[in-house]
Structures are given as C-alpha cells and as structure tokens.
Tab-separated table of C-alpha atoms in Angstrom:
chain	number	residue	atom	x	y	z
L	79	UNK	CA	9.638	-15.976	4.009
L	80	UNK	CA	5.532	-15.173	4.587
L	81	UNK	CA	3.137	-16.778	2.075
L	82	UNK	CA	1.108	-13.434	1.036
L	83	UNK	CA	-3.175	-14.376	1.272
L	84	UNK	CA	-3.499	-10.473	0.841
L	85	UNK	CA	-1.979	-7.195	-0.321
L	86	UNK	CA	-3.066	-3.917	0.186
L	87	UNK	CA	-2.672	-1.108	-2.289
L	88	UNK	CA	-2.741	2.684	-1.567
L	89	UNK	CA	-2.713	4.219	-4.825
L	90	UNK	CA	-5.098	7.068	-6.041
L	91	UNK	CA	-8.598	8.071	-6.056
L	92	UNK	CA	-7.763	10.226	-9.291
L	93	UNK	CA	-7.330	9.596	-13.043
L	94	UNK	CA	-3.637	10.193	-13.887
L	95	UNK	CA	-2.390	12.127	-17.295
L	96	UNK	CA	0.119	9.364	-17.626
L	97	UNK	CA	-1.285	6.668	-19.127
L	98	UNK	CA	1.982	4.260	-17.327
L	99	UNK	CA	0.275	4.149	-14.026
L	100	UNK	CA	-3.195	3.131	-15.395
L	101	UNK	CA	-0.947	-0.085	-16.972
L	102	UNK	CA	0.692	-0.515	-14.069
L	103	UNK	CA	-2.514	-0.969	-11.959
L	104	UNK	CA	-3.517	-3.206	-14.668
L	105	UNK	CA	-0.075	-5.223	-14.399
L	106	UNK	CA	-0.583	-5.596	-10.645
L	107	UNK	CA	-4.057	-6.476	-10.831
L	108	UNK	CA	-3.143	-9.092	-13.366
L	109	UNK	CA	-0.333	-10.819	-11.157
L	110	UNK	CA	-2.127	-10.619	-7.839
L	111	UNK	CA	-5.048	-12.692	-10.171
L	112	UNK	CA	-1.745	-14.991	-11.082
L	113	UNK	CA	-0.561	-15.154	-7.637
L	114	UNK	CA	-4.037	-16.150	-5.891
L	115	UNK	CA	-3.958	-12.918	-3.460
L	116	UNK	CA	-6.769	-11.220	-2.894
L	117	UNK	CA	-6.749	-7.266	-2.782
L	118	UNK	CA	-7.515	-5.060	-0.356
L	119	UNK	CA	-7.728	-1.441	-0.870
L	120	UNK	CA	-9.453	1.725	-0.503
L	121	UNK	CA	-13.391	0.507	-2.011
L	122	UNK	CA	-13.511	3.457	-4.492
L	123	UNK	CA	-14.459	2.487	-8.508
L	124	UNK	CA	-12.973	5.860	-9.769
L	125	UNK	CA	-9.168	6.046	-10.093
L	126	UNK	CA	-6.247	3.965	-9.864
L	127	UNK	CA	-8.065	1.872	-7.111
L	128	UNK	CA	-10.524	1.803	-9.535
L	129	UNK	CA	-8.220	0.141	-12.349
L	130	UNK	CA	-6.879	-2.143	-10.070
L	131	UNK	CA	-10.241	-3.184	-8.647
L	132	UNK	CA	-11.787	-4.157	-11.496
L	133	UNK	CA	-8.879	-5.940	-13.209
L	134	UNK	CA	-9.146	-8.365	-10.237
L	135	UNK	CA	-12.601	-8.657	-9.892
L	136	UNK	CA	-12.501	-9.452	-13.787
L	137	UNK	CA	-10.268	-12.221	-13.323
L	138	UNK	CA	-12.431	-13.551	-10.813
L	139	UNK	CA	-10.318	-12.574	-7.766
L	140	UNK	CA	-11.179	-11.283	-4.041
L	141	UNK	CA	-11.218	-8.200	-3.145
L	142	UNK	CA	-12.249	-6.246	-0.451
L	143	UNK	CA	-13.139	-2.854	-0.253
L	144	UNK	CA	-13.061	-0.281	2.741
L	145	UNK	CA	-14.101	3.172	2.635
L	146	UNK	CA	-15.582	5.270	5.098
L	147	UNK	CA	-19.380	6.764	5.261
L	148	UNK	CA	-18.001	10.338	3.839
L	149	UNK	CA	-16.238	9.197	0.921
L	150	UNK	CA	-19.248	6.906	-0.519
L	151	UNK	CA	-20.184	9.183	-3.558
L	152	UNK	CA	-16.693	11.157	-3.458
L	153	UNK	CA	-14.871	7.790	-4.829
L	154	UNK	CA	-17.919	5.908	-5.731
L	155	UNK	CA	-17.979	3.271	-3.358
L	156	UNK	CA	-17.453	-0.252	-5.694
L	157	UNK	CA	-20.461	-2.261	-4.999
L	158	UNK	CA	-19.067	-4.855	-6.935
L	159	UNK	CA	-16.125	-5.838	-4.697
L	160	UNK	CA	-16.109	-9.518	-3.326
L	161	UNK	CA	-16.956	-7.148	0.305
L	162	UNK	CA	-17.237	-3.893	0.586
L	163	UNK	CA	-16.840	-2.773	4.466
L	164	UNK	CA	-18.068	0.717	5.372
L	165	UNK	CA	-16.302	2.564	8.275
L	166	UNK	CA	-17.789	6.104	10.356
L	167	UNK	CA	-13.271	7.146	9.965
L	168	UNK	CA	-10.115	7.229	7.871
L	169	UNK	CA	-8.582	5.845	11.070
L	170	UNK	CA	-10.858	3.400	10.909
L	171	UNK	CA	-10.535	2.301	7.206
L	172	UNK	CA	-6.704	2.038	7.837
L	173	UNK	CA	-7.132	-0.400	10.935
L	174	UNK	CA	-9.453	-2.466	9.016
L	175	UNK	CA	-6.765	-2.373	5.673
L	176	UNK	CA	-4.062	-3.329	8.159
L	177	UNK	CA	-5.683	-6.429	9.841
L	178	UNK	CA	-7.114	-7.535	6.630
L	179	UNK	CA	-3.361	-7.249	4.842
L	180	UNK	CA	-0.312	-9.020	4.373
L	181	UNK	CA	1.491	-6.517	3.038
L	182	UNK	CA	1.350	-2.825	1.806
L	183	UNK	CA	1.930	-1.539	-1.642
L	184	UNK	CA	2.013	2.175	-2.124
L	185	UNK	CA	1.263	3.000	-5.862
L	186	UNK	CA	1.009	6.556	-7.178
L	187	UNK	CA	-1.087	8.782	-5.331
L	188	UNK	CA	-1.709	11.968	-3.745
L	189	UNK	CA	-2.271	13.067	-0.136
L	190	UNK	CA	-4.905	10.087	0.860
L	191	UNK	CA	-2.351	7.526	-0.515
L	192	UNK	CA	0.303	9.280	1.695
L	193	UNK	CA	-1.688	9.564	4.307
L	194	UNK	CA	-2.169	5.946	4.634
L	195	UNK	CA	1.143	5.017	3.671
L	196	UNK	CA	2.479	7.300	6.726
L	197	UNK	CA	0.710	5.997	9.427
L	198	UNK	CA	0.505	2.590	8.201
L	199	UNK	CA	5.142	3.311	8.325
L	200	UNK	CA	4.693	4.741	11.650
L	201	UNK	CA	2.749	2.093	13.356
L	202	UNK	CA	5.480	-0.323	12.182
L	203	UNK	CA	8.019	2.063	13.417
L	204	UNK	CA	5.849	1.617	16.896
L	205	UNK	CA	6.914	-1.675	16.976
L	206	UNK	CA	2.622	-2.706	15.777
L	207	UNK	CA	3.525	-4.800	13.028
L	208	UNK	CA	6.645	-6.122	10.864
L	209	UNK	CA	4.646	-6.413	7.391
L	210	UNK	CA	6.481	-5.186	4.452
L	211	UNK	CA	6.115	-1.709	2.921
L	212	UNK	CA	6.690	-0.583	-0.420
L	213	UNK	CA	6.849	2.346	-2.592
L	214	UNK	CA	6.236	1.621	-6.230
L	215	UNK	CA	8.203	4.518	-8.294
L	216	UNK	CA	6.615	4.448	-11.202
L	217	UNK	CA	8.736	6.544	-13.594
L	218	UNK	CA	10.583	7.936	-10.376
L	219	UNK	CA	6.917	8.858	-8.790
L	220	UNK	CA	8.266	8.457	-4.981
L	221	UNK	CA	12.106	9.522	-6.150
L	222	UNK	CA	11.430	12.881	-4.297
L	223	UNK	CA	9.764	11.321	-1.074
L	224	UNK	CA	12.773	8.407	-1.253
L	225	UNK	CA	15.251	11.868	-1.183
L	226	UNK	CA	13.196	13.097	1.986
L	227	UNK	CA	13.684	9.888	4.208
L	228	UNK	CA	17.491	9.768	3.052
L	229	UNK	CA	17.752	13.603	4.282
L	230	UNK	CA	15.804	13.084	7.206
L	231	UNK	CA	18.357	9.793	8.190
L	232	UNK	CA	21.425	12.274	7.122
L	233	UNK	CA	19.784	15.253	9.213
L	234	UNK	CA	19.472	12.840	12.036
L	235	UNK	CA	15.575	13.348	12.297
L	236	UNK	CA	14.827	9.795	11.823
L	237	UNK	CA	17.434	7.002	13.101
L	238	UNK	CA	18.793	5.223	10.473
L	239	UNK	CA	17.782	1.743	11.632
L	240	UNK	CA	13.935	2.911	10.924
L	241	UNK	CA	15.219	3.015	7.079
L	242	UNK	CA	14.631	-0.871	6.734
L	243	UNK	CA	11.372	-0.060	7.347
L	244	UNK	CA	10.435	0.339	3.966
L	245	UNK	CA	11.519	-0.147	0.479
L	246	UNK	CA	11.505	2.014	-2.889
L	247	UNK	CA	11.443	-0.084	-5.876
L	248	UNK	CA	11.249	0.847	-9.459
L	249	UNK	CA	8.950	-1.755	-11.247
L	250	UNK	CA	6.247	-4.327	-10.946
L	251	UNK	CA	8.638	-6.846	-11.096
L	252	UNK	CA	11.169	-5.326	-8.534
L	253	UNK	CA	8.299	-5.429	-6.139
L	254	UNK	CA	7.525	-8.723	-6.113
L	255	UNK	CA	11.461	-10.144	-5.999
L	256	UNK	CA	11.441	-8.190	-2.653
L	257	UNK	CA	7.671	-9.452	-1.352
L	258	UNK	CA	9.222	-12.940	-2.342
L	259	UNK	CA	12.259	-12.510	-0.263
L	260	UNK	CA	11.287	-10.160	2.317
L	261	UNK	CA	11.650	-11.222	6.222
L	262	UNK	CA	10.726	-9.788	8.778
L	263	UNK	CA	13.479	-7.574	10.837
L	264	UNK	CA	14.713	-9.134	13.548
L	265	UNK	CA	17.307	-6.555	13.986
L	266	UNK	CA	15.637	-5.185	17.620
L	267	UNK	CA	14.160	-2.215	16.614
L	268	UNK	CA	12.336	-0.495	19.316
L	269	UNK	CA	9.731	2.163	19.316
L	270	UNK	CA	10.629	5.672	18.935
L	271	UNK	CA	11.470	7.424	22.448
C-alpha cells in the first residue's frame, strides 16, 4: 500500500446541468481536506476544477495548479491556488500533473479531461509509471467509455492484461476503498510492441 501526499483530478473546465457532479467535487474536495492530500489539477477557477479547487483551498488545503499560457483567460487561471505553475503546452501541463501526483482521478469531463486521462493510461501502459487510475462514474458518466475498453479487450485491440490498468468505480467512497488498497502490478506487464 502507497501513502497518497497528492491526487490529481481531471474533471471539467465546464459547468454541468447536473447538479450531482458539482456535490461530488465538493465531496472530494472535502475528504482530500480530511485526508491531508493536497490537490493537483488543471489551475482553472471555472468548472468542476473550479468546485473542487476552492473547496480545498477553503479548508485550508494545498493545491497546485497547472495550466498552460493559452488557456489563462479560457479557464481563468486560479490565482488563489497554494501554486499556480504556468506551462508554454498541454504536454507540458500533463508531465508536470504526473510528477507532482500520486495518483489520478478522472471525474466528469469532456475532451480535455479525456485527453489527459488517455495519455496519462498510455504512459502507464509504456511501462512510465504504476500509479493508480480511476474513473469516477458519476451516475454511470464513464459506463459508455468502461463498454469501449471491455470491447476493445473482447475485439482483441488492447491485450487484456492492460485492463488492470485502470479502474471504474461508481462513488466517492468506492474510490477511496480502492486508493486504500491499491498496489502496484507486479504482474510483468511490458510495453506495447
């Protein structure tokens, strides 16, 4: 088991209809304050980062924000993150996220959260790292992209030992009974040939 300093969160830039996601931010927010981790995420104050931003910073927790030159004004870069770290790339921002992080949370989001959640999947399918990964399916959010990675094991497009890669879970609480018990794989997995 790995004692968790810091999370990162992929989760929106944009307001959702349903108010459920806005609590959930709040809920994770709430027990990464509980927890003593700090947050590391995207630097944006609009949003689901948004939400989860400031419901750390307003329990006095650390957070760091990284977001690249282009997206300052787009998201509203969050000057009032314990650091806010300014990058030139997206590739970039994701490097930084990943040395600065634990762990990866993927909350609901569109094709930035995706984004990062893809490469941040592949470069532990590289072999890079062996931090955990998980999909928050909030009201069955990711059931569709959990469907995808089952058809693309059962297609034979991506080799089933790659599926331990990640994990879909269906609450808050779900999420952290597997970041509690999660070890790394040991299991030999080598990098895609």
């Amino acid at each position: 088991m790995r004692i968790l300093r810091t999370l990162c969160v992929f989760c929106g830039a944009a307001t959702p209809h349903d108010p459920r996601f806005a609590r959930a931010m709040m809920a994770l927010g709430d027990e990464l304050l509980r927890r003593r981790i700090g947050l590391v995420y995207g630097g944006g104050r609009v949003g689901l980062m948004g939400i989860v931003a400031e419901q750390v910073l307003r329990g006095g927790g650390h957070v760091t924000g990284v977001i690249p030159h282009q997206l300052q004004r787009r998201e509203v870069a969050n000057l009032d993150v314990s650091e806010l770290v300014v990058v030139d790339s997206m590739h970039e921002r994701k490097a930084i996220m990943y040395e600065r992080s634990d762990a990866f949370v993927v909350m609901p989001g569109g094709f930035g959260t995706l984004d990062e959640a893809m490469e941040i999947l592949t470069w532990k399918q590289l072999g890079v790292h062996d931090k955990p990964i998980v999909f928050v399916s909030i009201d069955g959010y990711y059931a569709p992209l959990e469907a995808f990675f089952e058809r693309a094991v059962g297609d034979g497009l991506l080799k089933e030992m790659y599926a331990k890669l990640y994990h879909f879970v269906p609450t808050l609480d779900a999420l952290w009974t597997y970041l509690d018990r999660y070890e790394p794989h040991k299991e030999g997995i080598t990098p895609w040939v």
